[in-house]
Coordinates of C-alpha atoms and ligand atoms in Angstrom, one line a residue:
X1 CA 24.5 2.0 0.5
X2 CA 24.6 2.1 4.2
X3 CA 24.5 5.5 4.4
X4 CA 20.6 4.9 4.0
X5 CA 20.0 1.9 6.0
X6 CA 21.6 3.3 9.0
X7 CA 19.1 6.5 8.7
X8 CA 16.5 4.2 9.6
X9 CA 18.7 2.5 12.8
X10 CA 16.4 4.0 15.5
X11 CA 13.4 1.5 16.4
X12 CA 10.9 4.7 16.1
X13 CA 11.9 5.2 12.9
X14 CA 11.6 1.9 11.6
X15 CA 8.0 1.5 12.4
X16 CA 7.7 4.7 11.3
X17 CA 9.0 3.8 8.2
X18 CA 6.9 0.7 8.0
X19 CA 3.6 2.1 8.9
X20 CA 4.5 5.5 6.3
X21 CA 5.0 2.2 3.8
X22 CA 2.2 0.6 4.5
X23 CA -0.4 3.4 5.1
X24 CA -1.2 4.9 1.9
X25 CA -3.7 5.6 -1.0
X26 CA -4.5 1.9 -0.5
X27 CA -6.3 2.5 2.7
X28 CA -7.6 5.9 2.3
X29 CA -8.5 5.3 -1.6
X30 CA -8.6 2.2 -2.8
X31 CA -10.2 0.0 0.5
X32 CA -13.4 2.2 0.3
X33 CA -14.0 1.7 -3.4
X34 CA -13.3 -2.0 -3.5
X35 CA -14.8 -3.0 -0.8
X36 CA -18.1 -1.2 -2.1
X37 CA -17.7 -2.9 -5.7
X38 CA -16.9 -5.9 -4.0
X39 CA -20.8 -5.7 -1.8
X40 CA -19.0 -4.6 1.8
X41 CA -19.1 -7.0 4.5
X42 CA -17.9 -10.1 2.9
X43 CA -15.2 -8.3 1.4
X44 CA -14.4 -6.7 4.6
X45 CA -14.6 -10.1 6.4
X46 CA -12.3 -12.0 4.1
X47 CA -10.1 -8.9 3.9
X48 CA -9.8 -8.9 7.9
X49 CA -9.2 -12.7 8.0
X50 CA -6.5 -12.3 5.7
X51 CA -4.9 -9.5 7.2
X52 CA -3.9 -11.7 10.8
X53 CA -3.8 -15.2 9.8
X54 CA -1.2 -14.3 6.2
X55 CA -0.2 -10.6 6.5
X56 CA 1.1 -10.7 10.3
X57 CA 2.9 -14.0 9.6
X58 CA 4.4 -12.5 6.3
X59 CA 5.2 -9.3 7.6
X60 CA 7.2 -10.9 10.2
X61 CA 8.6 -13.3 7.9
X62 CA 9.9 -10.4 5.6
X63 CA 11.5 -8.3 8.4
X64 CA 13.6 -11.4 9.4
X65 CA 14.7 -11.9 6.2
X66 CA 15.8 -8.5 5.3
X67 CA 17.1 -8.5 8.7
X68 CA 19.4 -11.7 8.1
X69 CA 20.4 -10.8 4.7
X70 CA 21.1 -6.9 5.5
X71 CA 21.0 -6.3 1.7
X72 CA 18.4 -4.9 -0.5
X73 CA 15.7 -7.6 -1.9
X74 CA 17.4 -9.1 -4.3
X75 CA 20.7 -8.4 -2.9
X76 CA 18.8 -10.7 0.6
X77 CA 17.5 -13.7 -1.0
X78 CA 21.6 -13.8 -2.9
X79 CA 22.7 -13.9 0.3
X80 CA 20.8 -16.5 2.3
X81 CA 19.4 -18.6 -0.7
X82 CA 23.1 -18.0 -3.0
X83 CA 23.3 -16.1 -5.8
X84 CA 21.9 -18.8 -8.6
X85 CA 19.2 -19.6 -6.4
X86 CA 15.7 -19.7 -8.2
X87 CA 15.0 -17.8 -5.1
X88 CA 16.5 -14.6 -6.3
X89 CA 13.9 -14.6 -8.7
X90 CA 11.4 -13.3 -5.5
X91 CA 13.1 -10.6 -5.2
X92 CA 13.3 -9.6 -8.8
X93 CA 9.8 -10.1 -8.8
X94 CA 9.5 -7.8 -6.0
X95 CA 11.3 -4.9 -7.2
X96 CA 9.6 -5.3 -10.8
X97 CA 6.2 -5.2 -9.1
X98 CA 7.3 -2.0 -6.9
X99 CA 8.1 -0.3 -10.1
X100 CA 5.1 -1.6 -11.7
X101 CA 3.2 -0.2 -9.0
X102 CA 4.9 3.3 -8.8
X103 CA 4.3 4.0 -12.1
X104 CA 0.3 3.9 -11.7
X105 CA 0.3 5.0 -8.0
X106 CA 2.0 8.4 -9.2
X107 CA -1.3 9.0 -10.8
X108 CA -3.8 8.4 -8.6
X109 CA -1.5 10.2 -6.1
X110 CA -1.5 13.2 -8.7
X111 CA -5.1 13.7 -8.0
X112 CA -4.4 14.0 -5.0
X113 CA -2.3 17.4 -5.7
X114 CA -5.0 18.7 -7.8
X115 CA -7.1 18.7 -5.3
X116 CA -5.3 20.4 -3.0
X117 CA -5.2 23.2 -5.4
X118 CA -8.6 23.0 -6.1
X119 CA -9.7 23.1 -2.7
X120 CA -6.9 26.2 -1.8
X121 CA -9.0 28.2 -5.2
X122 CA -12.5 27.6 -3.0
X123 CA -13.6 25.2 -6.3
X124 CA -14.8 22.5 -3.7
X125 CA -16.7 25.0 -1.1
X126 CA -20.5 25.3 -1.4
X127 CA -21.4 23.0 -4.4
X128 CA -23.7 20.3 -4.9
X129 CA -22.8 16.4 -5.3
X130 CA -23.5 16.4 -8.9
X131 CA -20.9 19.8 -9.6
X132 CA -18.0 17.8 -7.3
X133 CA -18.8 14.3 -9.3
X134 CA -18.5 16.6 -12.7
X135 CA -15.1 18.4 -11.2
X136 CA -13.5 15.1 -10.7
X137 CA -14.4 13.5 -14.4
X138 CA -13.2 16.7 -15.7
X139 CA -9.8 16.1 -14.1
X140 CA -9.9 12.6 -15.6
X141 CA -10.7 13.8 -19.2
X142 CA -7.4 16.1 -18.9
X143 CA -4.4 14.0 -19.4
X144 CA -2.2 17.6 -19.6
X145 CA -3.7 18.0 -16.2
X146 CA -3.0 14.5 -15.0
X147 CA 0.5 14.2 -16.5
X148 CA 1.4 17.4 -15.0
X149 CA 0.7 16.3 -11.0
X150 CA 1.8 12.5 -11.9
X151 CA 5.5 14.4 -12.7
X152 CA 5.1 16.7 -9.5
X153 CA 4.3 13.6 -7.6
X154 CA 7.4 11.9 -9.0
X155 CA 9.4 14.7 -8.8
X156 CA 8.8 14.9 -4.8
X157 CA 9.2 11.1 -4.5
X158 CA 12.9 11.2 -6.1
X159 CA 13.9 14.2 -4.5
X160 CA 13.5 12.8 -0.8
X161 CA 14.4 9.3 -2.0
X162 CA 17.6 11.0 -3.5
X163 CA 18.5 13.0 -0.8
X164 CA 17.5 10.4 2.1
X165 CA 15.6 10.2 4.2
X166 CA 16.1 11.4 7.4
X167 CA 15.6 14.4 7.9
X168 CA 12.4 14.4 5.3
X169 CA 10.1 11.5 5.6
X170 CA 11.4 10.5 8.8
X171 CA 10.6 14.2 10.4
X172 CA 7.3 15.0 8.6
X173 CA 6.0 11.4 9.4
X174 CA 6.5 12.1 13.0
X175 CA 4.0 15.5 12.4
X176 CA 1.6 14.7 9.3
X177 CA 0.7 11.2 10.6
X178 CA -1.4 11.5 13.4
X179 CA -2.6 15.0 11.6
X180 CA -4.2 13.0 9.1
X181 CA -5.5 10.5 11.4
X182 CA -7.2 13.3 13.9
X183 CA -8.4 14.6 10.4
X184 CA -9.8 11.0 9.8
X185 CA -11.1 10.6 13.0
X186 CA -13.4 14.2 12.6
X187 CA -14.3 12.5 9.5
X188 CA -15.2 9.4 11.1
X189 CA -17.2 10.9 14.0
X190 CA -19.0 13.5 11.4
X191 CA -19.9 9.9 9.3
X192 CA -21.2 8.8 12.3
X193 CA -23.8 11.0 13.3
X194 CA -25.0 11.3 9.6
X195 CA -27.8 10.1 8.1
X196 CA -26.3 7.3 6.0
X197 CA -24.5 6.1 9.2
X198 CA -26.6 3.0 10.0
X199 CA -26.3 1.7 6.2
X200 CA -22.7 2.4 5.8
X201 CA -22.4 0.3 9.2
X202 CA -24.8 -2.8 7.5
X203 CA -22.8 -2.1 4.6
X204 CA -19.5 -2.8 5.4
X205 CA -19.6 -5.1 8.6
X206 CA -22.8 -7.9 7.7
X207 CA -21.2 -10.2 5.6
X208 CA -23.6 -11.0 2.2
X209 CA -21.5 -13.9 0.4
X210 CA -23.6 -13.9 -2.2
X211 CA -21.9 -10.6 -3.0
X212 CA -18.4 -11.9 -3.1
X213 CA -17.1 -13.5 -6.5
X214 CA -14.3 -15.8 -6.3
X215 CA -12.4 -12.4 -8.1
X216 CA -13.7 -10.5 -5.5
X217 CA -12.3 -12.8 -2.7
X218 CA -8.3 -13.0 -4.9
X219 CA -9.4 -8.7 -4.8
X220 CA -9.9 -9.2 -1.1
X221 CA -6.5 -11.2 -0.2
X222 CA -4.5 -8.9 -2.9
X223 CA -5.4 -6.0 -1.1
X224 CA -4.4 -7.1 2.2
X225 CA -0.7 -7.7 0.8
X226 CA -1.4 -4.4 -1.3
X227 CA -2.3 -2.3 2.1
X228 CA 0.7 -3.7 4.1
X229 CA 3.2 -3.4 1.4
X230 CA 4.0 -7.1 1.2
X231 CA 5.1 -8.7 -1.5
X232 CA 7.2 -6.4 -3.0
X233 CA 10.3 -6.5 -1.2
X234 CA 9.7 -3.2 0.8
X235 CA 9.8 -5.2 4.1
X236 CA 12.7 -7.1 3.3
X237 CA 14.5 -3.8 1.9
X238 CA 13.2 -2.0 5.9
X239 CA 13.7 -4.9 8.0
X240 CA 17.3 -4.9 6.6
X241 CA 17.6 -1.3 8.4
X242 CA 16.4 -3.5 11.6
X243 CA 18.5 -3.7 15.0
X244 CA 19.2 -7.7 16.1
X245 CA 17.1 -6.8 19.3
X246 CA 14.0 -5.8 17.8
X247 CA 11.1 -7.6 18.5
X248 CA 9.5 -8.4 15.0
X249 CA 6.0 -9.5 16.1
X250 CA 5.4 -6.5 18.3
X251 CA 6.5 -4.1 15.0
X252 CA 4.4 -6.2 12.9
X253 CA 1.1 -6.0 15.4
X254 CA 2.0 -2.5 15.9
X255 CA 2.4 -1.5 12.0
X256 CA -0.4 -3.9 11.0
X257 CA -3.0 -2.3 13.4
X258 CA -2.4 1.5 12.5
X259 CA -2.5 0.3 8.9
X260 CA -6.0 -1.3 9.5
X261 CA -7.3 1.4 12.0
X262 CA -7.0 3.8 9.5
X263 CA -8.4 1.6 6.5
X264 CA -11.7 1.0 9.0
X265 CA -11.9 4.8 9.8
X266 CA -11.7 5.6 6.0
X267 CA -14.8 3.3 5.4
X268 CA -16.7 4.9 8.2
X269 CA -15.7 8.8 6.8
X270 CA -16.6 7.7 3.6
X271 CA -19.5 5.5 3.1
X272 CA -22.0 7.0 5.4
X273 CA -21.3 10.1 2.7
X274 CA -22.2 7.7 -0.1
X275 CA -25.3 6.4 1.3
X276 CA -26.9 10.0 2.8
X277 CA -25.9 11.6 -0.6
X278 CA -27.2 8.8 -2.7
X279 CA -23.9 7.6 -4.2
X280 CA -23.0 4.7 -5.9
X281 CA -20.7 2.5 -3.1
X282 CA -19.6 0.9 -6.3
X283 CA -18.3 4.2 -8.0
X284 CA -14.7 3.1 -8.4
X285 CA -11.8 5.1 -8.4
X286 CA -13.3 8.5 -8.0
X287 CA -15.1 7.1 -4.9
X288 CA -12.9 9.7 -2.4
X289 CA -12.3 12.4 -4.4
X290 CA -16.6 12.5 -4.9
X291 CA -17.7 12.0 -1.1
X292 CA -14.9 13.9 0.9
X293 CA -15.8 16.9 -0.9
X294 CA -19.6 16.8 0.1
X295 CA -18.9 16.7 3.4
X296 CA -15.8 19.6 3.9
X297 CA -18.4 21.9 1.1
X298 CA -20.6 22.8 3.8
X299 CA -18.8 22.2 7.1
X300 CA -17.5 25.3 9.0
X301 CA -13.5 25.8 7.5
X302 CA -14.5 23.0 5.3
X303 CA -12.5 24.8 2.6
X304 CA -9.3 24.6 5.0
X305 CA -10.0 21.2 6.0
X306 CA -10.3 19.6 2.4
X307 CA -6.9 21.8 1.8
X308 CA -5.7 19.5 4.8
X309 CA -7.2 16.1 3.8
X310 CA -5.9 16.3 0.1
X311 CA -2.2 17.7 1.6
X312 CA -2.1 14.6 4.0
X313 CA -3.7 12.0 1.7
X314 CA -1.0 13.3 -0.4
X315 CA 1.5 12.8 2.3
X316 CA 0.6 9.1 2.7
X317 CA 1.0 8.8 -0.8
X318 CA 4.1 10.3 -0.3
X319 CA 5.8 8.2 2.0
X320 CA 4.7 4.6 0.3
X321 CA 5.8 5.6 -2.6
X322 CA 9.5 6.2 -1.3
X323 CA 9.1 2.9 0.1
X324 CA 8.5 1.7 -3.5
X325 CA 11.1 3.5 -5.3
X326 CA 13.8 2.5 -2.2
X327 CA 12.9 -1.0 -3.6
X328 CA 14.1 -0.5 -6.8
X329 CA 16.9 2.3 -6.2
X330 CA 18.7 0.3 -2.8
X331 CA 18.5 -2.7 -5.7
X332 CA 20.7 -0.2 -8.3
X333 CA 23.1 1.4 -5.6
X334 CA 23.7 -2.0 -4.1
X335 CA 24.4 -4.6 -6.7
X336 CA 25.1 -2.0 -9.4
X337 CA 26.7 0.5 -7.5
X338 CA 24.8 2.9 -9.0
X339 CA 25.0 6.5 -7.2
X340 CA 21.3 6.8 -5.6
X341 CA 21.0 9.8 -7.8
X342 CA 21.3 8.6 -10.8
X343 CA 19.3 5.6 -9.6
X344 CA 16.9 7.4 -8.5
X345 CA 16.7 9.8 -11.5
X346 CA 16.4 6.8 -14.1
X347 CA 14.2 5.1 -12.7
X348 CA 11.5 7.9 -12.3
X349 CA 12.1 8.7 -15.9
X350 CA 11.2 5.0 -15.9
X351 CA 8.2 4.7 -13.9
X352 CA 6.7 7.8 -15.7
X353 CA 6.8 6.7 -19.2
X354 CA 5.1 3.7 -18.0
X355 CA 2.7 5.6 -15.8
X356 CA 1.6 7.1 -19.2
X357 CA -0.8 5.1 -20.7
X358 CA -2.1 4.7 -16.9
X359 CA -2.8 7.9 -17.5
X360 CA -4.7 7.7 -21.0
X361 CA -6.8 5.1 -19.3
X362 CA -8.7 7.5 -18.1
X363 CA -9.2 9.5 -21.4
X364 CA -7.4 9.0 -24.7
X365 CA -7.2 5.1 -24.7
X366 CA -10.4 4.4 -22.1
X367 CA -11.9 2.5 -24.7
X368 CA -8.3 0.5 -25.2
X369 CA -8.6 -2.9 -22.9
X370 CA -5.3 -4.6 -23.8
X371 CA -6.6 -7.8 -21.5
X372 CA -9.7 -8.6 -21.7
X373 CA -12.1 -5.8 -20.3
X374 CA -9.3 -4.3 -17.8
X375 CA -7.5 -0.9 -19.4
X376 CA -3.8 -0.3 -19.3
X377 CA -4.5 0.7 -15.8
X378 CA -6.7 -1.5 -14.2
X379 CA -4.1 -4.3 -16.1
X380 CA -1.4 -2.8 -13.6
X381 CA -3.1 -2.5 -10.8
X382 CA -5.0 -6.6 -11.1
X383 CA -1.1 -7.9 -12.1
X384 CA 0.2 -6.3 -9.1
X385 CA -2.5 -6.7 -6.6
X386 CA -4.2 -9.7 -7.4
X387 CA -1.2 -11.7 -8.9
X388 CA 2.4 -10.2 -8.1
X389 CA 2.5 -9.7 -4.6
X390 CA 0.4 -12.5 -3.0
X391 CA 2.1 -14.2 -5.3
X392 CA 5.5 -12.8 -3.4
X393 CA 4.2 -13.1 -0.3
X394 CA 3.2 -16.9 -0.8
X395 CA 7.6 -17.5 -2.4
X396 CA 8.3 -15.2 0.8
X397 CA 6.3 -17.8 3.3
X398 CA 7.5 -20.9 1.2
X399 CA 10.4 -19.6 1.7
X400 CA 10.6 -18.9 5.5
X401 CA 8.7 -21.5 6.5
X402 CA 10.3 -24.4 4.6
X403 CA 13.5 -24.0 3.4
X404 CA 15.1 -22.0 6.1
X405 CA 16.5 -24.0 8.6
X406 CA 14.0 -24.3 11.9
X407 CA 17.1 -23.3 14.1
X408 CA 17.6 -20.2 12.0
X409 CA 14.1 -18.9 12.3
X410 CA 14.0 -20.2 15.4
X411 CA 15.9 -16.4 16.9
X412 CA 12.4 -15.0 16.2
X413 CA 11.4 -17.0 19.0
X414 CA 14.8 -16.7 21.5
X415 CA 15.9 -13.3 20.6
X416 CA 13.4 -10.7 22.0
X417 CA 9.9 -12.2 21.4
X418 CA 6.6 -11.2 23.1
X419 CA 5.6 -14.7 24.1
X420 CA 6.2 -18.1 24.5
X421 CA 3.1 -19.3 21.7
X422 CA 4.8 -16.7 19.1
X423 CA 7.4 -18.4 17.1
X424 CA 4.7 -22.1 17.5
X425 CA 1.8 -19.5 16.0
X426 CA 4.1 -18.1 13.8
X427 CA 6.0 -21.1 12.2
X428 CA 2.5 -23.3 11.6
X429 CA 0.3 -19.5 10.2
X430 CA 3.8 -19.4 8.0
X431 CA 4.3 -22.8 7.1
X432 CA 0.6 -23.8 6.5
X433 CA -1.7 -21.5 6.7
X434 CA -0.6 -18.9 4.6
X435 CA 0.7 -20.3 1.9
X436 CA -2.9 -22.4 1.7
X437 CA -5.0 -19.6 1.9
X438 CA -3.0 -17.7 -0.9
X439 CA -3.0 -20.7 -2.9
X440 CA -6.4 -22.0 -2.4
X441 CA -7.7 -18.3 -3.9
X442 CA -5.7 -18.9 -6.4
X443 CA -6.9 -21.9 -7.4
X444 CA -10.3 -21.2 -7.1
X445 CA -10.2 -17.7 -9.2
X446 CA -8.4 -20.7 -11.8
X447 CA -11.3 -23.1 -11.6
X448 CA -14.4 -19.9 -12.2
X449 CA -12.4 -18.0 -14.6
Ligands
PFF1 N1 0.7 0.0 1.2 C1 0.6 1.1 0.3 C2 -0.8 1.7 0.4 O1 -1.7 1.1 1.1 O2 -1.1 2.7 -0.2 C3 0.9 0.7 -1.1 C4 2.1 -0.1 -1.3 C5 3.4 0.4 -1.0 C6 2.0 -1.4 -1.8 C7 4.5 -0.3 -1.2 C8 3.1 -2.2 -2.0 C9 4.4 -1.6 -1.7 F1 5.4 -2.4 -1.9

């Protein structure tokens, strides 16, 4: 199995790695759309909040342990906890909820595909909102259509992840990331002299609490662990690529930042386009694949560019979900000494049979809510969001912060740290903070539900 950690040996492409993780479909897709059904600011507030006072602590806190235990998630907390440890049972929770999470992230990533094709065949150049919103539910009423990109998508994932990924990922990260984040930033500055500009801007930086429901604020804390890949055991399974000299705290600020950068630049592409074209912000899912459109259908090469956007939004996709299905696979070739192709073959058979009904949610079985009003696929996505990985991240800073022994953490602090206040910061945010703000959410989506 060390064939793959050592690919990831260089510093560069460790954050690399990290940031391909943690920058994905969840900043691009899914923080515009919840933040707008969620009323903006508040949601963006709380989100922020929870982003530097949990996910910086708990990122860090997830590089050390991979780093200590060397192993693969499970494979980690066997190591420093012993193998009949309740603790293992974080890390089996992790690499269930990274498999969970594949399985309906291959679709929405799907769409993705289509609309690269859709934009190369000129179907998105020079028509109205109302034919793009109609294109996109037409996709959704298709499950052929839908089942045929969510196994593309797949297919790409296992291919790289079976091959390694060095000279893949690694390399194209290097040249598609700040492609799509130049391609952002025209999309930002174009939002920004729009009409809608000023109410996108009220929108999604004045908090209104009145707009936040106690789901909305366990949606806004979920999402932060959802956007930096916490939770899940893909930090643990990365930091255990890292080098004993690495400065955690200045990968975490670094990976946390681009992560969020990109996540604000998103909301200020997209929701000026929502407001000027009289959207809904509280569309849902379809919200980028409705308002990116309207702006490339009329802009000069806008038929090029959306074939760009939709290749690199891909591309994000891309590279968090070989971070989920490393999860799983380093788990198999590790402790099962599995060979990572046949690891990696099963379990994308795996994670598209249960991707299936995801994909019926949107037609066949839309009417079939197997918990309460939620569909197979919004199921998914609220267990793993909203439950499994802050409920990961809060075992992970439990964890960390009281049962590993102060001396051991305590390297974070001699070996290689920015600052002096950076091991006290991070040992009280780990030890109190986090695990109160996670739980405190909790308990209050417990008491109004
Ligand atoms: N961080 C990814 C995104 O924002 O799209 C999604 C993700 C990847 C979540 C890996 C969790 C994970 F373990």
């Amino acid at each position: 199995m060390t064939t793959q950690r050592s690919q990831w040996a260089s510093r560069i492409g460790f954050v690399l790695a990290a940031s391909g993780s943690s920058i994905g479909l969840g900043n691009i897709w899914k923080f515009p759309y919840v933040a707008g059904k969620n009323g903006g600011g508040a949601f963006v507030l709380v989100y922020l909040l929870a982003i530097l006072l949990v996910g910086i602590p708990i990122m860090m806190a997830e590089f050390y342990l991979g780093r200590e235990g060397g192993k693969d998630a499970i494979g980690t907390f066997a190591r420093l906890a012993g193998k009949r440890s309740p603790w293992c049972l974080v890390g089996w929770a992790g690499v269930a909820a990274a498999f969970i999470l594949l399985s309906f992230y291959a679709v929405v990533a799907g769409w993705c595909f289509d609309y690269v094709l859709k934009s190369a065949c000129g179907a998105l150049t020079l028509v109205s909102a109302g034919e793009i919103a109609s294109l996109f539910g037409e996709l959704l009423s298709s499950p052929g259509q839908m089942i045929f990109w969510q196994t593309a998508f797949l297919l790409a994932t296992g291919l790289i992840v079976s091959r390694g990924i060095q000279n893949g990922i690694e390399r194209w990260s290097k040249i598609f990331m700040p492609i799509l984040f130049l391609l952002l930033f025209y999309l930002f500055l174009h939002g920004l002299f729009s009409s809608g500009a000023a109410q996108a801007a009220h929108f999604l930086f004045f908090p209104d609490f009145t707009s936040l429901t106690s789901m909305g604020l366990l949606e806004a804390v979920g999402h932060a662990f959802f956007t930096l890949s916490l939770g899940a055991g893909v930090m643990i399974t990365y930091g255990s690529y890292l080098d004993r000299q690495a400065d955690l705290f200045s990968m975490a600020v670094k990976v946390t930042s681009l992560d969020t950068l990109v996540a604000l630049l998103a909301g200020m592409a997209i929701f000026p386009v929502v407001f000027s074209a009289g959207l809904d912000p509280a569309a849902g899912p379809g919200l980028v694949f409705q308002t990116i459109p309207i702006v490339f259908s009329t802009a000069p090469m806008g038929g090029l560019l959306a074939i760009l956007f939709f290749l690199l939004l891909a591309f994000a996709a891309l590279s968090s979900s070989i971070s989920m299905l490393e999860v799983t696979v380093a788990w198999l070739v590790d402790e099962k000494r599995w060979s990572r192709v046949k690891a990696t073959s099963l379990l994308c058979c795996g994670a598209f049979i249960l991707g299936l009904p995801s994909v019926f949610s949107f037609n066949l079985l839309q009417h079939w809510t197997p918990v309460g009003s939620l569909t197979f696929f919004d199921f998914c996505d609220r267990l793993v969001t909203s439950y499994m990985l802050p409920l990961g991240g809060l075992a992970v800073a439990l964890y960390s912060g009281w049962f590993l022994k102060r001396s051991a953490t305590q390297q974070l602090a001699n070996l290689h740290c920015s600052a002096s206040w950076v091991y006290p910061a991070w040992h009280f945010l780990i030890r109190y903070i986090a695990p109160m703000a996670v739980a405190s959410v909790f308990i209050q989506q417990l008491m109004t539900s």
